[in-house]
């Protein structure tokens, strides 16, 4: 494990699987679509690990089709997901307290997600986080997504974070790759979806198992 910067400008997070457990609503949308299509719906346990890999990966759990066929199904799936986007999505245990600790210490935080902007904004508005963000970069903000570092660099610019004094936190290998390439200290989270991978193999600077561990790593328990 490499120690974080001694002076931190701010923290950027992935969204699904890092801050929010959105798997129940994505699974419900997939079940609804599978019913429409007359195919068997997979259990939540099969869908949950791939959520951080995006909507196409979720669709693949129910439809054994090539990429072109899945892409044709994508708009309807996203429509169904948008209808229930915040019904059962909740922050992971300890995340609200972590975000409050960042704000208490006047450290900006933001989100870099591969989720489409319209869906991301709808979700953040419904859970009340949108006004709190110092940065928001979505999957369609730029022509590229994570693991390309450009979205992370843009979020740093939005939040006023010098990359060498920034932290990027995520539950997918793409998060680690994007954060490292952008020059940030990278943290992999053990509570996320992980896509069946081993976060220790992603090359992150640190692995934490709980939001409380991240708060301790960043010294957020110390008096502001």
Short mmCIF file of C-alpha atoms in Angstrom, two decimals:
data_model
loop_
_atom_site.label_atom_id
_atom_site.label_comp_id
_atom_site.label_asym_id
_atom_site.label_seq_id
_atom_site.Cartn_x
_atom_site.Cartn_y
_atom_site.Cartn_z
CA UNK A 1 0.00 0.00 0.00
CA UNK A 2 1.23 3.47 -0.86
CA UNK A 3 0.37 6.31 1.49
CA UNK A 4 -2.02 9.02 0.22
CA UNK A 5 -0.82 12.57 -0.43
CA UNK A 6 -0.10 14.47 2.75
CA UNK A 7 -2.25 17.35 1.52
CA UNK A 8 -5.47 16.36 -0.28
CA UNK A 9 -7.37 18.77 -2.53
CA UNK A 10 -10.46 16.57 -2.92
CA UNK A 11 -11.86 13.12 -3.67
CA UNK A 12 -13.51 11.76 -6.81
CA UNK A 13 -15.70 8.66 -6.80
CA UNK A 14 -17.17 6.19 -9.20
CA UNK A 15 -20.94 5.98 -8.69
CA UNK A 16 -22.53 2.54 -9.09
CA UNK A 17 -20.91 0.02 -6.79
CA UNK A 18 -18.81 2.64 -5.01
CA UNK A 19 -21.23 5.18 -3.56
CA UNK A 20 -24.59 3.65 -4.48
CA UNK A 21 -25.98 0.14 -4.52
CA UNK A 22 -28.02 0.46 -7.71
CA UNK A 23 -28.12 -3.26 -8.48
CA UNK A 24 -31.70 -3.82 -7.20
CA UNK A 25 -33.20 -1.27 -9.62
CA UNK A 26 -31.09 -2.42 -12.56
CA UNK A 27 -32.09 -6.00 -11.84
CA UNK A 28 -35.78 -5.04 -11.60
CA UNK A 29 -35.54 -3.34 -15.00
CA UNK A 30 -33.89 -6.43 -16.47
CA UNK A 31 -36.60 -8.68 -15.03
CA UNK A 32 -39.27 -6.45 -16.58
CA UNK A 33 -37.53 -6.55 -19.95
CA UNK A 34 -36.98 -10.30 -19.80
CA UNK A 35 -40.70 -10.73 -19.13
CA UNK A 36 -41.50 -8.59 -22.18
CA UNK A 37 -39.13 -10.62 -24.34
CA UNK A 38 -40.31 -13.98 -23.04
CA UNK A 39 -36.94 -15.10 -21.68
CA UNK A 40 -35.93 -16.27 -18.22
CA UNK A 41 -34.82 -13.51 -15.90
CA UNK A 42 -31.50 -14.11 -14.11
CA UNK A 43 -31.35 -13.84 -10.31
CA UNK A 44 -29.99 -10.72 -8.65
CA UNK A 45 -26.91 -12.66 -7.54
CA UNK A 46 -25.89 -13.08 -11.18
CA UNK A 47 -26.50 -9.46 -12.13
CA UNK A 48 -24.96 -7.71 -9.11
CA UNK A 49 -21.27 -8.44 -9.86
CA UNK A 50 -21.41 -6.92 -13.39
CA UNK A 51 -23.29 -3.69 -12.62
CA UNK A 52 -20.13 -1.58 -12.64
CA UNK A 53 -19.37 -2.85 -16.15
CA UNK A 54 -22.42 -1.04 -17.54
CA UNK A 55 -25.85 -1.63 -19.02
CA UNK A 56 -24.62 -3.89 -21.81
CA UNK A 57 -23.08 -6.24 -19.25
CA UNK A 58 -26.36 -6.29 -17.34
CA UNK A 59 -28.30 -7.09 -20.52
CA UNK A 60 -25.88 -9.90 -21.30
CA UNK A 61 -27.02 -11.66 -18.12
CA UNK A 62 -30.42 -12.32 -19.72
CA UNK A 63 -29.72 -12.24 -23.47
CA UNK A 64 -27.11 -14.48 -25.08
CA UNK A 65 -26.68 -12.29 -28.16
CA UNK A 66 -23.94 -10.48 -30.04
CA UNK A 67 -23.03 -6.86 -29.35
CA UNK A 68 -25.15 -5.48 -32.19
CA UNK A 69 -28.28 -7.25 -30.95
CA UNK A 70 -27.68 -6.14 -27.39
CA UNK A 71 -27.16 -2.56 -28.57
CA UNK A 72 -30.60 -2.66 -30.20
CA UNK A 73 -32.09 -3.74 -26.90
CA UNK A 74 -30.31 -1.06 -24.92
CA UNK A 75 -32.79 1.86 -25.38
CA UNK A 76 -35.75 -0.17 -24.10
CA UNK A 77 -33.76 -1.48 -21.15
CA UNK A 78 -32.64 2.03 -20.19
CA UNK A 79 -36.23 3.24 -20.54
CA UNK A 80 -37.40 0.60 -18.09
CA UNK A 81 -34.53 1.40 -15.75
CA UNK A 82 -35.31 5.11 -15.89
CA UNK A 83 -38.86 4.38 -14.71
CA UNK A 84 -37.56 2.88 -11.44
CA UNK A 85 -34.14 4.48 -11.17
CA UNK A 86 -34.27 5.37 -7.48
CA UNK A 87 -36.89 2.99 -6.09
CA UNK A 88 -34.49 0.69 -4.25
CA UNK A 89 -31.10 2.31 -4.89
CA UNK A 90 -29.38 3.30 -1.65
CA UNK A 91 -25.95 4.50 -0.53
CA UNK A 92 -23.74 1.74 0.81
CA UNK A 93 -23.52 1.65 4.59
CA UNK A 94 -21.07 4.28 5.80
CA UNK A 95 -21.09 6.33 2.59
CA UNK A 96 -23.34 9.17 3.82
CA UNK A 97 -21.10 9.63 6.85
CA UNK A 98 -17.98 9.59 4.65
CA UNK A 99 -19.35 12.31 2.39
CA UNK A 100 -20.37 14.40 5.39
CA UNK A 101 -16.85 14.10 6.81
CA UNK A 102 -15.40 15.35 3.54
CA UNK A 103 -17.73 18.34 3.59
CA UNK A 104 -16.97 19.06 7.25
CA UNK A 105 -13.31 19.34 6.32
CA UNK A 106 -14.21 21.53 3.31
CA UNK A 107 -12.84 18.93 0.87
CA UNK A 108 -14.70 18.92 -2.46
CA UNK A 109 -15.95 15.63 -3.80
CA UNK A 110 -17.27 14.63 -7.17
CA UNK A 111 -18.37 11.75 -9.35
CA UNK A 112 -16.90 10.26 -12.52
CA UNK A 113 -19.21 7.62 -13.93
CA UNK A 114 -19.70 5.79 -17.21
CA UNK A 115 -23.47 6.02 -16.68
CA UNK A 116 -25.35 8.22 -19.15
CA UNK A 117 -25.80 11.81 -18.08
CA UNK A 118 -29.62 11.89 -18.11
CA UNK A 119 -29.85 8.80 -15.91
CA UNK A 120 -27.08 9.98 -13.61
CA UNK A 121 -28.64 13.40 -13.07
CA UNK A 122 -32.09 11.93 -12.46
CA UNK A 123 -30.66 9.55 -9.86
CA UNK A 124 -28.59 12.21 -8.10
CA UNK A 125 -31.50 14.63 -7.98
CA UNK A 126 -33.78 12.03 -6.40
CA UNK A 127 -31.31 11.09 -3.70
CA UNK A 128 -30.47 14.75 -3.05
CA UNK A 129 -26.76 14.73 -3.90
CA UNK A 130 -26.69 16.89 -7.02
CA UNK A 131 -26.24 20.27 -5.25
CA UNK A 132 -23.43 18.86 -3.11
CA UNK A 133 -21.16 17.84 -5.99
CA UNK A 134 -18.06 19.83 -6.90
CA UNK A 135 -17.66 17.80 -10.10
CA UNK A 136 -19.79 15.51 -12.25
CA UNK A 137 -18.56 13.76 -15.39
CA UNK A 138 -20.84 11.17 -16.98
CA UNK A 139 -20.40 8.56 -19.65
CA UNK A 140 -21.54 10.89 -22.41
CA UNK A 141 -19.92 14.11 -21.17
CA UNK A 142 -16.87 13.45 -23.35
CA UNK A 143 -16.30 11.25 -26.42
CA UNK A 144 -14.36 8.83 -24.17
CA UNK A 145 -15.12 7.03 -20.90
CA UNK A 146 -13.10 5.36 -18.17
CA UNK A 147 -10.55 3.75 -18.36
CA UNK A 148 -9.51 6.75 -20.44
CA UNK A 149 -8.16 9.34 -17.98
CA UNK A 150 -9.83 12.32 -19.69
CA UNK A 151 -13.08 12.17 -17.63
CA UNK A 152 -11.05 12.11 -14.40
CA UNK A 153 -8.93 15.04 -15.54
CA UNK A 154 -12.07 17.01 -16.40
CA UNK A 155 -13.54 16.31 -12.96
CA UNK A 156 -10.32 17.53 -11.35
CA UNK A 157 -10.62 20.76 -13.32
CA UNK A 158 -14.27 21.20 -12.31
CA UNK A 159 -13.51 20.66 -8.62
CA UNK A 160 -10.25 22.57 -8.49
CA UNK A 161 -8.25 19.46 -7.64
CA UNK A 162 -4.56 19.23 -8.51
CA UNK A 163 -4.28 15.60 -9.70
CA UNK A 164 -1.18 14.90 -7.61
CA UNK A 165 -3.22 15.91 -4.55
CA UNK A 166 -6.41 14.13 -5.60
CA UNK A 167 -7.89 10.74 -4.74
CA UNK A 168 -9.96 8.55 -7.04
CA UNK A 169 -12.10 5.81 -5.52
CA UNK A 170 -13.79 2.99 -7.43
CA UNK A 171 -14.89 -0.64 -7.51
CA UNK A 172 -13.76 -1.57 -11.02
CA UNK A 173 -10.40 -2.01 -12.72
CA UNK A 174 -11.34 0.77 -15.15
CA UNK A 175 -11.55 3.19 -12.23
CA UNK A 176 -8.04 2.35 -11.10
CA UNK A 177 -6.64 2.60 -14.63
CA UNK A 178 -8.31 5.96 -15.26
CA UNK A 179 -7.31 7.41 -11.91
CA UNK A 180 -3.68 6.32 -12.17
CA UNK A 181 -3.36 7.58 -15.75
CA UNK A 182 -4.76 10.94 -14.64
CA UNK A 183 -2.16 11.16 -11.87
CA UNK A 184 -4.39 10.66 -8.83
CA UNK A 185 -3.94 8.44 -5.80
CA UNK A 186 -6.20 5.44 -6.44
CA UNK A 187 -8.30 3.48 -3.96
CA UNK A 188 -10.12 0.25 -4.78
CA UNK A 189 -13.11 -0.57 -2.57
CA UNK A 190 -13.81 -4.09 -1.38
CA UNK A 191 -17.51 -3.44 -0.80
CA UNK A 192 -18.33 -2.84 -4.48
CA UNK A 193 -19.49 -5.10 -7.30
CA UNK A 194 -15.92 -5.85 -8.51
CA UNK A 195 -17.15 -7.78 -11.60
CA UNK A 196 -15.76 -10.98 -10.17
CA UNK A 197 -12.27 -9.51 -10.18
CA UNK A 198 -9.60 -9.28 -7.53
CA UNK A 199 -9.12 -5.61 -6.64
CA UNK A 200 -5.67 -6.42 -5.28
CA UNK A 201 -4.61 -7.21 -8.86
CA UNK A 202 -5.67 -3.87 -10.35
CA UNK A 203 -2.62 -1.93 -9.24
CA UNK A 204 -4.47 0.49 -6.97
CA UNK A 205 -2.44 2.41 -4.42
CA UNK A 206 -4.68 1.08 -1.66
CA UNK A 207 -7.60 -1.29 -1.01
CA UNK A 208 -10.20 -0.47 1.65
CA UNK A 209 -13.00 -2.73 2.84
CA UNK A 210 -15.34 -0.12 4.38
CA UNK A 211 -16.08 3.58 3.92
CA UNK A 212 -14.89 4.05 7.50
CA UNK A 213 -11.49 2.67 6.45
CA UNK A 214 -11.29 5.23 3.66
CA UNK A 215 -12.12 8.01 6.10
CA UNK A 216 -9.33 6.83 8.39
CA UNK A 217 -6.87 6.53 5.49
CA UNK A 218 -7.55 10.13 4.48
CA UNK A 219 -7.40 11.42 8.05
CA UNK A 220 -11.00 12.57 8.07
CA UNK A 221 -11.44 11.55 11.70
CA UNK A 222 -8.97 14.19 12.77
CA UNK A 223 -10.39 17.52 13.86
CA UNK A 224 -10.91 19.95 10.97
#
